[in-house]
Amino acid sequence: MINIPVVEDDEKLICTYLNDNGYSAKGCLNPKEAYDLMYNSTYDLIISDIMIPEIDGYEFAKTVRELNKVIPILFISALDDISSKQKGFRAGIDDYMVKPINMDELVLLNNAKNIQIR
């Protein structure tokens, strides 16, 4: 099963949908919760918003990249400007979806990336 921490203010909606579609998603309201999860378990993909409490998604992605160079990171954000997307990719993310997202597209995207279970 693919394990995913979801760092997002509406994490319950995304987690419920992912869990109903064969993933194991756990919600985190802030990066500290995500760090705690990732310290204690192995994850296959990270889904994160940019506008999250404590530190923004860009700093979160940079920190994750320092610790793990290969885990895929997907940003889901209402920020739809090219500079936000560029900043995300420079921080080390692998893909970017603009809100409101289509949940079926989220599952397609994850399947298309051929995420390898470790």
N, CA, C and O atoms as a Tinker XYZ file with bonds, in Angstrom:
   472  protein
     1  N      0.841000   -1.179000    0.000000    73     2
     2  CA     0.000000    0.000000    0.000000    64     1     3
     3  C      0.889000    1.247000    0.000000    63     2     4     5
     4  O      1.932000    1.269000    0.654000    81     3
     5  N      0.482000    2.261000   -0.719000    73     3     6
     6  CA     1.231000    3.511000   -0.806000    64     5     7
     7  C      0.860000    4.403000    0.373000    63     6     8     9
     8  O     -0.311000    4.726000    0.573000    81     7
     9  N      1.863000    4.797000    1.149000    73     7    10
    10  CA     1.666000    5.623000    2.343000    64     9    11
    11  C      1.964000    7.079000    2.018000    63    10    12    13
    12  O      2.996000    7.403000    1.431000    81    11
    13  N      1.028000    7.961000    2.416000    73    11    14
    14  CA     1.119000    9.373000    2.050000    64    13    15
    15  C      0.756000   10.261000    3.242000    63    14    16    17
    16  O     -0.354000   10.155000    3.764000    81    15
    17  N      1.673000   11.139000    3.687000    73    15    18
    18  CA     1.248000   12.197000    4.602000    64    17    19
    19  C      0.682000   13.351000    3.768000    63    18    20    21
    20  O      1.234000   13.714000    2.730000    81    19
    21  N     -0.415000   13.912000    4.238000    73    19    22
    22  CA    -1.071000   15.021000    3.548000    64    21    23
    23  C     -1.020000   16.235000    4.475000    63    22    24    25
    24  O     -1.694000   16.270000    5.504000    81    23
    25  N     -0.211000   17.235000    4.097000    73    23    26
    26  CA    -0.044000   18.439000    4.912000    64    25    27
    27  C     -0.915000   19.517000    4.276000    63    26    28    29
    28  O     -0.535000   20.142000    3.286000    81    27
    29  N     -2.084000   19.719000    4.865000    73    27    30
    30  CA    -3.106000   20.526000    4.190000    64    29    31
    31  C     -4.194000   20.858000    5.195000    63    30    32    33
    32  O     -4.516000   20.038000    6.055000    81    31
    33  N     -4.769000   22.064000    5.095000    73    31    34
    34  CA    -5.814000   22.451000    6.046000    64    33    35
    35  C     -7.098000   21.650000    5.854000    63    34    36    37
    36  O     -7.885000   21.531000    6.792000    81    35
    37  N     -7.328000   21.105000    4.679000    73    35    38
    38  CA    -8.504000   20.264000    4.428000    64    37    39
    39  C     -8.054000   18.821000    4.207000    63    38    40    41
    40  O     -8.524000   18.139000    3.297000    81    39
    41  N     -7.133000   18.375000    5.061000    73    39    42
    42  CA    -6.542000   17.064000    4.875000    64    41    43
    43  C     -7.532000   15.934000    5.002000    63    42    44    45
    44  O     -7.329000   14.881000    4.399000    81    43
    45  N     -8.598000   16.108000    5.765000    73    43    46
    46  CA    -9.563000   15.015000    5.944000    64    45    47
    47  C    -10.244000   14.648000    4.633000    63    46    48    49
    48  O    -10.437000   13.467000    4.346000    81    47
    49  N    -10.607000   15.641000    3.842000    73    47    50
    50  CA   -11.252000   15.377000    2.560000    64    49    51
    51  C    -10.307000   14.608000    1.634000    63    50    52    53
    52  O    -10.698000   13.603000    1.039000    81    51
    53  N     -9.083000   15.075000    1.515000    73    51    54
    54  CA    -8.108000   14.418000    0.640000    64    53    55
    55  C     -7.771000   13.025000    1.163000    63    54    56    57
    56  O     -7.724000   12.068000    0.391000    81    55
    57  N     -7.538000   12.906000    2.463000    73    55    58
    58  CA    -7.203000   11.602000    3.040000    64    57    59
    59  C     -8.337000   10.602000    2.854000    63    58    60    61
    60  O     -8.098000    9.451000    2.488000    81    59
    61  N     -9.557000   11.031000    3.101000    73    59    62
    62  CA   -10.704000   10.134000    2.934000    64    61    63
    63  C    -10.772000    9.627000    1.506000    63    62    64    65
    64  O    -10.955000    8.432000    1.273000    81    63
    65  N    -10.626000   10.534000    0.551000    73    63    66
    66  CA   -10.697000   10.130000   -0.849000    64    65    67
    67  C     -9.556000    9.167000   -1.200000    63    66    68    69
    68  O     -9.786000    8.139000   -1.838000    81    67
    69  N     -8.336000    9.495000   -0.787000    73    67    70
    70  CA    -7.207000    8.617000   -1.075000    64    69    71
    71  C     -7.367000    7.259000   -0.398000    63    70    72    73
    72  O     -7.128000    6.223000   -1.018000    81    71
    73  N     -7.767000    7.262000    0.858000    73    71    74
    74  CA    -7.958000    5.998000    1.581000    64    73    75
    75  C     -9.043000    5.141000    0.936000    63    74    76    77
    76  O     -8.927000    3.917000    0.892000    81    75
    77  N    -10.092000    5.779000    0.439000    73    75    78
    78  CA   -11.160000    5.050000   -0.245000    64    77    79
    79  C    -10.718000    4.489000   -1.593000    63    78    80    81
    80  O    -11.396000    3.638000   -2.168000    81    79
    81  N     -9.574000    4.969000   -2.097000    73    79    82
    82  CA    -9.071000    4.532000   -3.396000    64    81    83
    83  C     -7.779000    3.713000   -3.294000    63    82    84    85
    84  O     -6.988000    3.661000   -4.236000    81    83
    85  N     -7.581000    3.079000   -2.142000    73    83    86
    86  CA    -6.490000    2.123000   -2.012000    64    85    87
    87  C     -5.168000    2.652000   -1.505000    63    86    88    89
    88  O     -4.178000    1.921000   -1.497000    81    87
    89  N     -5.125000    3.903000   -1.080000    73    87    90
    90  CA    -3.911000    4.485000   -0.511000    64    89    91
    91  C     -4.037000    4.503000    1.009000    63    90    92    93
    92  O     -5.129000    4.335000    1.551000    81    91
    93  N     -2.929000    4.704000    1.681000    73    91    94
    94  CA    -2.944000    4.898000    3.121000    64    93    95
    95  C     -2.474000    6.319000    3.394000    63    94    96    97
    96  O     -1.273000    6.578000    3.474000    81    95
    97  N     -3.423000    7.240000    3.537000    73    95    98
    98  CA    -3.115000    8.659000    3.722000    64    97    99
    99  C     -3.377000    9.065000    5.169000    63    98   100   101
   100  O     -4.379000    8.683000    5.773000    81    99
   101  N     -2.442000    9.855000    5.705000    73    99   102
   102  CA    -2.581000   10.381000    7.066000    64   101   103
   103  C     -2.485000   11.898000    6.999000    63   102   104   105
   104  O     -1.574000   12.447000    6.379000    81   103
   105  N     -3.438000   12.569000    7.646000    73   103   106
   106  CA    -3.493000   14.017000    7.615000    64   105   107
   107  C     -2.596000   14.676000    8.640000    63   106   108   109
   108  O     -2.425000   14.188000    9.757000    81   107
   109  N     -2.024000   15.804000    8.228000    73   107   110
   110  CA    -1.184000   16.631000    9.093000    64   109   111
   111  C     -1.616000   18.076000    8.879000    63   110   112   113
   112  O     -1.738000   18.529000    7.741000    81   111
   113  N     -1.844000   18.793000    9.964000    73   111   114
   114  CA    -2.262000   20.186000    9.843000    64   113   115
   115  C     -1.090000   21.146000    9.726000    63   114   116   117
   116  O     -1.267000   22.315000    9.383000    81   115
   117  N      0.129000   20.640000   10.018000    73   115   118
   118  CA     1.307000   21.496000    9.930000    64   117   119
   119  C      2.543000   20.626000    9.684000    63   118   120   121
   120  O      2.486000   19.408000    9.855000    81   119
   121  N      3.646000   21.236000    9.290000    73   119   122
   122  CA     4.858000   20.465000    9.008000    64   121   123
   123  C      5.389000   19.666000   10.199000    63   122   124   125
   124  O      5.923000   18.573000   10.011000    81   123
   125  N      5.253000   20.188000   11.417000    73   123   126
   126  CA     5.750000   19.455000   12.584000    64   125   127
   127  C      5.074000   18.093000   12.688000    63   126   128   129
   128  O      5.731000   17.086000   12.952000    81   127
   129  N      3.755000   18.066000   12.479000    73   127   130
   130  CA     3.049000   16.783000   12.506000    64   129   131
   131  C      3.580000   15.859000   11.410000    63   130   132   133
   132  O      3.734000   14.657000   11.628000    81   131
   133  N      3.856000   16.417000   10.245000    73   131   134
   134  CA     4.383000   15.608000    9.134000    64   133   135
   135  C      5.776000   15.076000    9.470000    63   134   136   137
   136  O      6.065000   13.905000    9.226000    81   135
   137  N      6.641000   15.928000   10.028000    73   135   138
   138  CA     7.978000   15.473000   10.414000    64   137   139
   139  C      7.889000   14.323000   11.417000    63   138   140   141
   140  O      8.619000   13.337000   11.311000    81   139
   141  N      6.982000   14.462000   12.397000    73   139   142
   142  CA     6.803000   13.406000   13.392000    64   141   143
   143  C      6.375000   12.097000   12.731000    63   142   144   145
   144  O      6.896000   11.031000   13.061000    81   143
   145  N      5.426000   12.179000   11.800000    73   143   146
   146  CA     4.988000   10.974000   11.078000    64   145   147
   147  C      6.144000   10.355000   10.298000    63   146   148   149
   148  O      6.370000    9.147000   10.356000    81   147
   149  N      6.866000   11.194000    9.574000    73   147   150
   150  CA     7.936000   10.694000    8.710000    64   149   151
   151  C      9.120000   10.157000    9.518000    63   150   152   153
   152  O      9.875000    9.316000    9.028000    81   151
   153  N      9.282000   10.634000   10.737000    73   151   154
   154  CA    10.357000   10.133000   11.592000    64   153   155
   155  C     10.067000    8.700000   12.039000    63   154   156   157
   156  O     10.978000    7.891000   12.211000    81   155
   157  N      8.776000    8.405000   12.224000    73   155   158
   158  CA     8.382000    7.109000   12.770000    64   157   159
   159  C      7.965000    6.078000   11.726000    63   158   160   161
   160  O      7.820000    4.901000   12.059000    81   159
   161  N      7.768000    6.486000   10.478000    73   159   162
   162  CA     7.295000    5.568000    9.445000    64   161   163
   163  C      7.898000    5.939000    8.091000    63   162   164   165
   164  O      8.430000    7.034000    7.909000    81   163
   165  N      7.804000    5.013000    7.160000    73   163   166
   166  CA     8.267000    5.254000    5.801000    64   165   167
   167  C      7.085000    5.661000    4.937000    63   166   168   169
   168  O      6.020000    5.047000    4.997000    81   167
   169  N      7.279000    6.700000    4.134000    73   167   170
   170  CA     6.226000    7.189000    3.247000    64   169   171
   171  C      6.714000    7.174000    1.805000    63   170   172   173
   172  O      7.911000    7.272000    1.536000    81   171
   173  N      5.762000    7.047000    0.883000    73   171   174
   174  CA     6.060000    6.890000   -0.537000    64   173   175
   175  C      5.846000    8.165000   -1.336000    63   174   176   177
   176  O      6.351000    8.289000   -2.452000    81   175
   177  N      5.107000    9.104000   -0.782000    73   175   178
   178  CA     4.748000   10.341000   -1.452000    64   177   179
   179  C      4.333000   11.335000   -0.392000    63   178   180   181
   180  O      3.744000   10.951000    0.618000    81   179
   181  N      4.629000   12.615000   -0.604000    73   179   182
   182  CA     4.158000   13.675000    0.289000    64   181   183
   183  C      3.261000   14.598000   -0.525000    63   182   184   185
   184  O      3.622000   15.027000   -1.621000    81   183
   185  N      2.090000   14.898000    0.026000    73   183   186
   186  CA     1.208000   15.900000   -0.564000    64   185   187
   187  C      1.150000   17.061000    0.412000    63   186   188   189
   188  O      0.879000   16.877000    1.598000    81   187
   189  N      1.411000   18.268000   -0.101000    73   187   190
   190  CA     1.455000   19.434000    0.780000    64   189   191
   191  C      0.870000   20.663000    0.103000    63   190   192   193
   192  O      1.009000   20.853000   -1.105000    81   191
   193  N      0.227000   21.477000    0.890000    73   191   194
   194  CA    -0.179000   22.813000    0.465000    64   193   195
   195  C      1.035000   23.722000    0.641000    63   194   196   197
   196  O      2.009000   23.344000    1.292000    81   195
   197  N      0.976000   24.897000    0.071000    73   195   198
   198  CA     2.036000   25.885000    0.283000    64   197   199
   199  C      1.736000   26.716000    1.521000    63   198   200   201
   200  O      2.615000   26.961000    2.347000    81   199
   201  N      0.494000   27.142000    1.638000    73   199   202
   202  CA     0.100000   28.021000    2.741000    64   201   203
   203  C     -0.338000   27.162000    3.927000    63   202   204   205
   204  O     -1.516000   26.842000    4.086000    81   203
   205  N      0.651000   26.797000    4.756000    73   203   206
   206  CA     0.415000   25.956000    5.917000    64   205   207
   207  C      0.999000   26.647000    7.141000    63   206   208   209
   208  O      1.900000   27.475000    7.011000    81   207
   209  N      0.490000   26.314000    8.345000    73   207   210
   210  CA     0.965000   26.979000    9.561000    64   209   211
   211  C      2.431000   26.686000    9.873000    63   210   212   213
   212  O      2.973000   25.663000    9.456000    81   211
   213  N      3.044000   27.567000   10.588000    73   211   214
   214  CA     4.399000   27.481000   11.136000    64   213   215
   215  C      5.460000   27.801000   10.094000    63   214   216   217
   216  O      6.137000   28.822000   10.215000    81   215
   217  N      5.628000   26.972000    9.085000    73   215   218
   218  CA     6.523000   27.288000    7.972000    64   217   219
   219  C      5.737000   27.057000    6.691000    63   218   220   221
   220  O      4.792000   26.268000    6.683000    81   219
   221  N      6.105000   27.722000    5.621000    73   219   222
   222  CA     5.347000   27.518000    4.390000    64   221   223
   223  C      5.798000   26.235000    3.687000    63   222   224   225
   224  O      6.807000   25.629000    4.048000    81   223
   225  N      5.038000   25.848000    2.692000    73   223   226
   226  CA     5.313000   24.624000    1.964000    64   225   227
   227  C      6.671000   24.610000    1.284000    63   226   228   229
   228  O      7.286000   23.554000    1.138000    81   227
   229  N      7.140000   25.781000    0.866000    73   227   230
   230  CA     8.450000   25.852000    0.220000    64   229   231
   231  C      9.557000   25.421000    1.191000    63   230   232   233
   232  O     10.415000   24.611000    0.840000    81   231
   233  N      9.533000   25.962000    2.399000    73   231   234
   234  CA    10.536000   25.596000    3.404000    64   233   235
   235  C     10.385000   24.134000    3.817000    63   234   236   237
   236  O     11.373000   23.435000    4.043000    81   235
   237  N      9.141000   23.687000    3.909000    73   235   238
   238  CA     8.883000   22.282000    4.226000    64   237   239
   239  C      9.515000   21.383000    3.165000    63   238   240   241
   240  O     10.195000   20.413000    3.498000    81   239
   241  N      9.292000   21.700000    1.892000    73   239   242
   242  CA     9.846000   20.898000    0.796000    64   241   243
   243  C     11.376000   20.914000    0.827000    63   242   244   245
   244  O     12.012000   19.879000    0.626000    81   243
   245  N     11.963000   22.080000    1.076000    73   243   246
   246  CA    13.426000   22.174000    1.143000    64   245   247
   247  C     13.986000   21.284000    2.251000    63   246   248   249
   248  O     14.985000   20.590000    2.059000    81   247
   249  N     13.332000   21.314000    3.406000    73   247   250
   250  CA    13.782000   20.491000    4.534000    64   249   251
   251  C     13.650000   19.010000    4.215000    63   250   252   253
   252  O     14.556000   18.226000    4.496000    81   251
   253  N     12.522000   18.628000    3.627000    73   251   254
   254  CA    12.339000   17.227000    3.240000    64   253   255
   255  C     13.438000   16.816000    2.270000    63   254   256   257
   256  O     14.013000   15.736000    2.405000    81   255
   257  N     13.734000   17.669000    1.291000    73   255   258
   258  CA    14.764000   17.357000    0.285000    64   257   259
   259  C     16.154000   17.181000    0.906000    63   258   260   261
   260  O     16.958000   16.391000    0.412000    81   259
   261  N     16.432000   17.906000    1.974000    73   259   262
   262  CA    17.716000   17.736000    2.655000    64   261   263
   263  C     17.815000   16.357000    3.303000    63   262   264   265
   264  O     18.900000   15.785000    3.408000    81   263
   265  N     16.673000   15.833000    3.733000    73   263   266
   266  CA    16.636000   14.547000    4.424000    64   265   267
   267  C     16.398000   13.373000    3.484000    63   266   268   269
   268  O     16.858000   12.260000    3.739000    81   267
   269  N     15.680000   13.627000    2.400000    73   267   270
   270  CA    15.307000   12.554000    1.474000    64   269   271
   271  C     15.271000   13.132000    0.064000    63   270   272   273
   272  O     14.389000   13.924000   -0.270000    81   271
   273  N     16.209000   12.741000   -0.737000    73   271   274
   274  CA    16.347000   13.297000   -2.099000    64   273   275
   275  C     15.361000   12.700000   -3.094000    63   274   276   277
   276  O     15.163000   13.270000   -4.167000    81   275
   277  N     14.737000   11.569000   -2.773000    73   275   278
   278  CA    13.960000   10.848000   -3.785000    64   277   279
   279  C     12.450000   10.796000   -3.560000    63   278   280   281
   280  O     11.709000   10.533000   -4.507000    81   279
   281  N     11.976000   11.034000   -2.355000    73   279   282
   282  CA    10.533000   10.916000   -2.125000    64   281   283
   283  C      9.790000   11.959000   -2.968000    63   282   284   285
   284  O     10.131000   13.142000   -2.928000    81   283
   285  N      8.788000   11.533000   -3.724000    73   283   286
   286  CA     8.022000   12.501000   -4.523000    64   285   287
   287  C      7.239000   13.459000   -3.616000    63   286   288   289
   288  O      6.671000   13.056000   -2.601000    81   287
   289  N      7.227000   14.733000   -4.012000    73   287   290
   290  CA     6.468000   15.761000   -3.292000    64   289   291
   291  C      5.519000   16.416000   -4.280000    63   290   292   293
   292  O      5.938000   16.899000   -5.332000    81   291
   293  N      4.254000   16.429000   -3.937000    73   291   294
   294  CA     3.218000   17.070000   -4.747000    64   293   295
   295  C      2.662000   18.254000   -3.977000    63   294   296   297
   296  O      2.197000   18.103000   -2.848000    81   295
   297  N      2.708000   19.431000   -4.585000    73   295   298
   298  CA     2.058000   20.609000   -4.006000    64   297   299
   299  C      0.641000   20.695000   -4.542000    63   298   300   301
   300  O      0.393000   20.490000   -5.730000    81   299
   301  N     -0.283000   21.004000   -3.642000    73   299   302
   302  CA    -1.661000   21.327000   -3.991000    64   301   303
   303  C     -1.901000   22.717000   -3.424000    63   302   304   305
   304  O     -1.863000   22.904000   -2.208000    81   303
   305  N     -2.146000   23.693000   -4.288000    73   303   306
   306  CA    -2.214000   25.072000   -3.812000    64   305   307
   307  C     -3.209000   25.906000   -4.613000    63   306   308   309
   308  O     -3.465000   25.638000   -5.787000    81   307
   309  N     -3.758000   26.910000   -3.964000    73   307   310
   310  CA    -4.602000   27.891000   -4.648000    64   309   311
   311  C     -3.755000   28.904000   -5.407000    63   310   312   313
   312  O     -4.274000   29.646000   -6.241000    81   311
   313  N     -2.458000   28.941000   -5.124000    73   311   314
   314  CA    -1.559000   29.855000   -5.832000    64   313   315
   315  C     -1.343000   29.327000   -7.240000    63   314   316   317
   316  O     -0.748000   28.267000   -7.434000    81   315
   317  N     -1.834000   30.077000   -8.219000    73   315   318
   318  CA    -1.781000   29.580000   -9.592000    64   317   319
   319  C     -0.821000   30.358000  -10.492000    63   318   320   321
   320  O     -0.795000   30.135000  -11.702000    81   319
   321  N     -0.039000   31.261000   -9.920000    73   319   322
   322  CA     0.887000   32.067000  -10.723000    64   321   323
   323  C      2.175000   31.283000  -10.988000    63   322   324   325
   324  O      2.559000   30.405000  -10.216000    81   323
   325  N      2.815000   31.617000  -12.076000    73   323   326
   326  CA     4.018000   30.895000  -12.495000    64   325   327
   327  C      5.158000   31.048000  -11.495000    63   326   328   329
   328  O      5.953000   30.122000  -11.331000    81   327
   329  N      5.258000   32.183000  -10.829000    73   327   330
   330  CA     6.360000   32.354000   -9.866000    64   329   331
   331  C      6.202000   31.413000   -8.666000    63   330   332   333
   332  O      7.199000   30.916000   -8.143000    81   331
   333  N      4.969000   31.163000   -8.226000    73   331   334
   334  CA     4.744000   30.212000   -7.130000    64   333   335
   335  C      5.125000   28.803000   -7.562000    63   334   336   337
   336  O      5.725000   28.047000   -6.798000    81   335
   337  N      4.770000   28.460000   -8.798000    73   335   338
   338  CA     5.113000   27.131000   -9.315000    64   337   339
   339  C      6.628000   26.985000   -9.452000    63   338   340   341
   340  O      7.193000   25.958000   -9.073000    81   339
   341  N      7.283000   28.012000   -9.992000    73   339   342
   342  CA     8.744000   27.968000  -10.134000    64   341   343
   343  C      9.423000   27.820000   -8.780000    63   342   344   345
   344  O     10.353000   27.029000   -8.622000    81   343
   345  N      8.948000   28.590000   -7.806000    73   343   346
   346  CA     9.528000   28.525000   -6.466000    64   345   347
   347  C      9.366000   27.122000   -5.874000    63   346   348   349
   348  O     10.266000   26.617000   -5.203000    81   347
   349  N      8.218000   26.501000   -6.126000    73   347   350
   350  CA     7.980000   25.142000   -5.647000    64   349   351
   351  C      8.946000   24.137000   -6.273000    63   350   352   353
   352  O      9.539000   23.314000   -5.576000    81   351
   353  N      9.095000   24.214000   -7.593000    73   351   354
   354  CA    10.007000   23.284000   -8.264000    64   353   355
   355  C     11.456000   23.528000   -7.846000    63   354   356   357
   356  O     12.235000   22.583000   -7.726000    81   355
   357  N     11.816000   24.786000   -7.626000    73   355   358
   358  CA    13.174000   25.091000   -7.139000    64   357   359
   359  C     13.397000   24.552000   -5.726000    63   358   360   361
   360  O     14.524000   24.225000   -5.353000    81   359
   361  N     12.315000   24.459000   -4.938000    73   359   362
   362  CA    12.415000   23.923000   -3.580000    64   361   363
   363  C     12.530000   22.401000   -3.582000    63   362   364   365
   364  O     12.874000   21.797000   -2.566000    81   363
   365  N     12.239000   21.783000   -4.733000    73   363   366
   366  CA    12.426000   20.343000   -4.833000    64   365   367
   367  C     11.174000   19.521000   -5.043000    63   366   368   369
   368  O     11.229000   18.294000   -4.969000    81   367
   369  N     10.033000   20.168000   -5.305000    73   367   370
   370  CA     8.818000   19.381000   -5.526000    64   369   371
   371  C      8.884000   18.686000   -6.881000    63   370   372   373
   372  O      9.696000   19.029000   -7.740000    81   371
   373  N      8.006000   17.699000   -7.046000    73   371   374
   374  CA     7.953000   16.923000   -8.287000    64   373   375
   375  C      6.761000   17.268000   -9.159000    63   374   376   377
   376  O      6.808000   17.084000  -10.375000    81   375
   377  N      5.684000   17.772000   -8.546000    73   375   378
   378  CA     4.516000   18.156000   -9.328000    64   377   379
   379  C      3.689000   19.166000   -8.535000    63   378   380   381
   380  O      3.896000   19.361000   -7.337000    81   379
   381  N      2.745000   19.804000   -9.235000    73   379   382
   382  CA     1.998000   20.938000   -8.675000    64   381   383
   383  C      0.587000   20.885000   -9.244000    63   382   384   385
   384  O      0.405000   20.843000  -10.460000    81   383
   385  N     -0.401000   20.888000   -8.371000    73   383   386
   386  CA    -1.800000   20.954000   -8.795000    64   385   387
   387  C     -2.422000   22.216000   -8.208000    63   386   388   389
   388  O     -2.176000   22.567000   -7.055000    81   387
   389  N     -3.230000   22.890000   -9.021000    73   387   390
   390  CA    -3.886000   24.127000   -8.582000    64   389   391
   391  C     -5.292000   23.796000   -8.084000    63   390   392   393
   392  O     -6.051000   23.082000   -8.740000    81   391
   393  N     -5.623000   24.339000   -6.896000    73   391   394
   394  CA    -6.964000   24.170000   -6.324000    64   393   395
   395  C     -7.964000   25.033000   -7.083000    63   394   396   397
   396  O     -7.592000   26.083000   -7.608000    81   395
   397  N     -9.191000   24.626000   -7.151000    73   395   398
   398  CA    -9.711000   23.373000   -6.617000    64   397   399
   399  C     -9.257000   22.203000   -7.479000    63   398   400   401
   400  O     -9.278000   22.269000   -8.708000    81   399
   401  N     -8.853000   21.144000   -6.817000    73   399   402
   402  CA    -8.367000   19.986000   -7.558000    64   401   403
   403  C     -9.512000   19.014000   -7.817000    63   402   404   405
   404  O    -10.490000   18.956000   -7.072000    81   403
   405  N     -9.359000   18.269000   -8.875000    73   403   406
   406  CA   -10.278000   17.179000   -9.174000    64   405   407
   407  C     -9.683000   15.942000   -8.513000    63   406   408   409
   408  O     -8.567000   15.536000   -8.836000    81   407
   409  N    -10.417000   15.354000   -7.601000    73   407   410
   410  CA    -9.890000   14.226000   -6.831000    64   409   411
   411  C     -9.563000   13.031000   -7.727000    63   410   412   413
   412  O     -8.606000   12.305000   -7.461000    81   411
   413  N    -10.340000   12.824000   -8.776000    73   411   414
   414  CA   -10.027000   11.734000   -9.710000    64   413   415
   415  C     -8.693000   12.000000  -10.397000    63   414   416   417
   416  O     -7.935000   11.065000  -10.655000    81   415
   417  N     -8.397000   13.262000  -10.695000    73   415   418
   418  CA    -7.118000   13.605000  -11.306000    64   417   419
   419  C     -5.970000   13.341000  -10.336000    63   418   420   421
   420  O     -4.891000   12.915000  -10.746000    81   419
   421  N     -6.203000   13.593000   -9.059000    73   419   422
   422  CA    -5.179000   13.328000   -8.049000    64   421   423
   423  C     -4.797000   11.851000   -8.060000    63   422   424   425
   424  O     -3.613000   11.516000   -8.025000    81   423
   425  N     -5.774000   10.983000   -8.108000    73   423   426
   426  CA    -5.500000    9.546000   -8.135000    64   425   427
   427  C     -4.827000    9.157000   -9.448000    63   426   428   429
   428  O     -3.913000    8.333000   -9.451000    81   427
   429  N     -5.268000    9.740000  -10.565000    73   427   430
   430  CA    -4.615000    9.465000  -11.855000    64   429   431
   431  C     -3.157000    9.892000  -11.827000    63   430   432   433
   432  O     -2.280000    9.173000  -12.306000    81   431
   433  N     -2.906000   11.061000  -11.266000    73   431   434
   434  CA    -1.549000   11.584000  -11.193000    64   433   435
   435  C     -0.665000   10.643000  -10.391000    63   434   436   437
   436  O      0.449000   10.324000  -10.808000    81   435
   437  N     -1.150000   10.208000   -9.263000    73   435   438
   438  CA    -0.365000    9.295000   -8.427000    64   437   439
   439  C     -0.109000    7.984000   -9.155000    63   438   440   441
   440  O      0.988000    7.434000   -9.062000    81   439
   441  N     -1.093000    7.478000   -9.873000    73   439   442
   442  CA    -0.901000    6.239000  -10.629000    64   441   443
   443  C      0.070000    6.455000  -11.775000    63   442   444   445
   444  O      0.890000    5.581000  -12.057000    81   443
   445  N     -0.002000    7.598000  -12.440000    73   443   446
   446  CA     0.862000    7.885000  -13.583000    64   445   447
   447  C      2.322000    8.032000  -13.175000    63   446   448   449
   448  O      3.216000    7.748000  -13.972000    81   447
   449  N      2.571000    8.464000  -11.968000    73   447   450
   450  CA     3.943000    8.659000  -11.498000    64   449   451
   451  C      4.621000    7.327000  -11.184000    63   450   452   453
   452  O      5.824000    7.285000  -10.924000    81   451
   453  N      3.840000    6.227000  -11.208000    73   451   454
   454  CA     4.393000    4.901000  -10.914000    64   453   455
   455  C      5.187000    4.897000   -9.621000    63   454   456   457
   456  O      6.347000    4.485000   -9.585000    81   455
   457  N      4.559000    5.349000   -8.585000    73   455   458
   458  CA     5.215000    5.438000   -7.287000    64   457   459
   459  C      5.619000    4.032000   -6.840000    63   458   460   461
   460  O      4.797000    3.117000   -6.790000    81   459
   461  N      6.867000    3.887000   -6.526000    73   459   462
   462  CA     7.392000    2.605000   -6.113000    64   461   463
   463  C      7.254000    2.461000   -4.598000    63   462   464   465
   464  O      7.677000    3.332000   -3.838000    81   463
   465  N      6.671000    1.375000   -4.185000    73   463   466
   466  CA     6.596000    1.087000   -2.751000    64   465   467
   467  C      7.953000    0.571000   -2.309000    63   466   468   469
   468  O      8.505000   -0.344000   -2.919000    81   467
   469  N      8.483000    1.151000   -1.263000    73   467   470
   470  CA     9.824000    0.773000   -0.795000    64   469   471
   471  C      9.758000   -0.471000    0.045000    63   470   472
   472  O     10.786000   -0.944000    0.529000    81   471
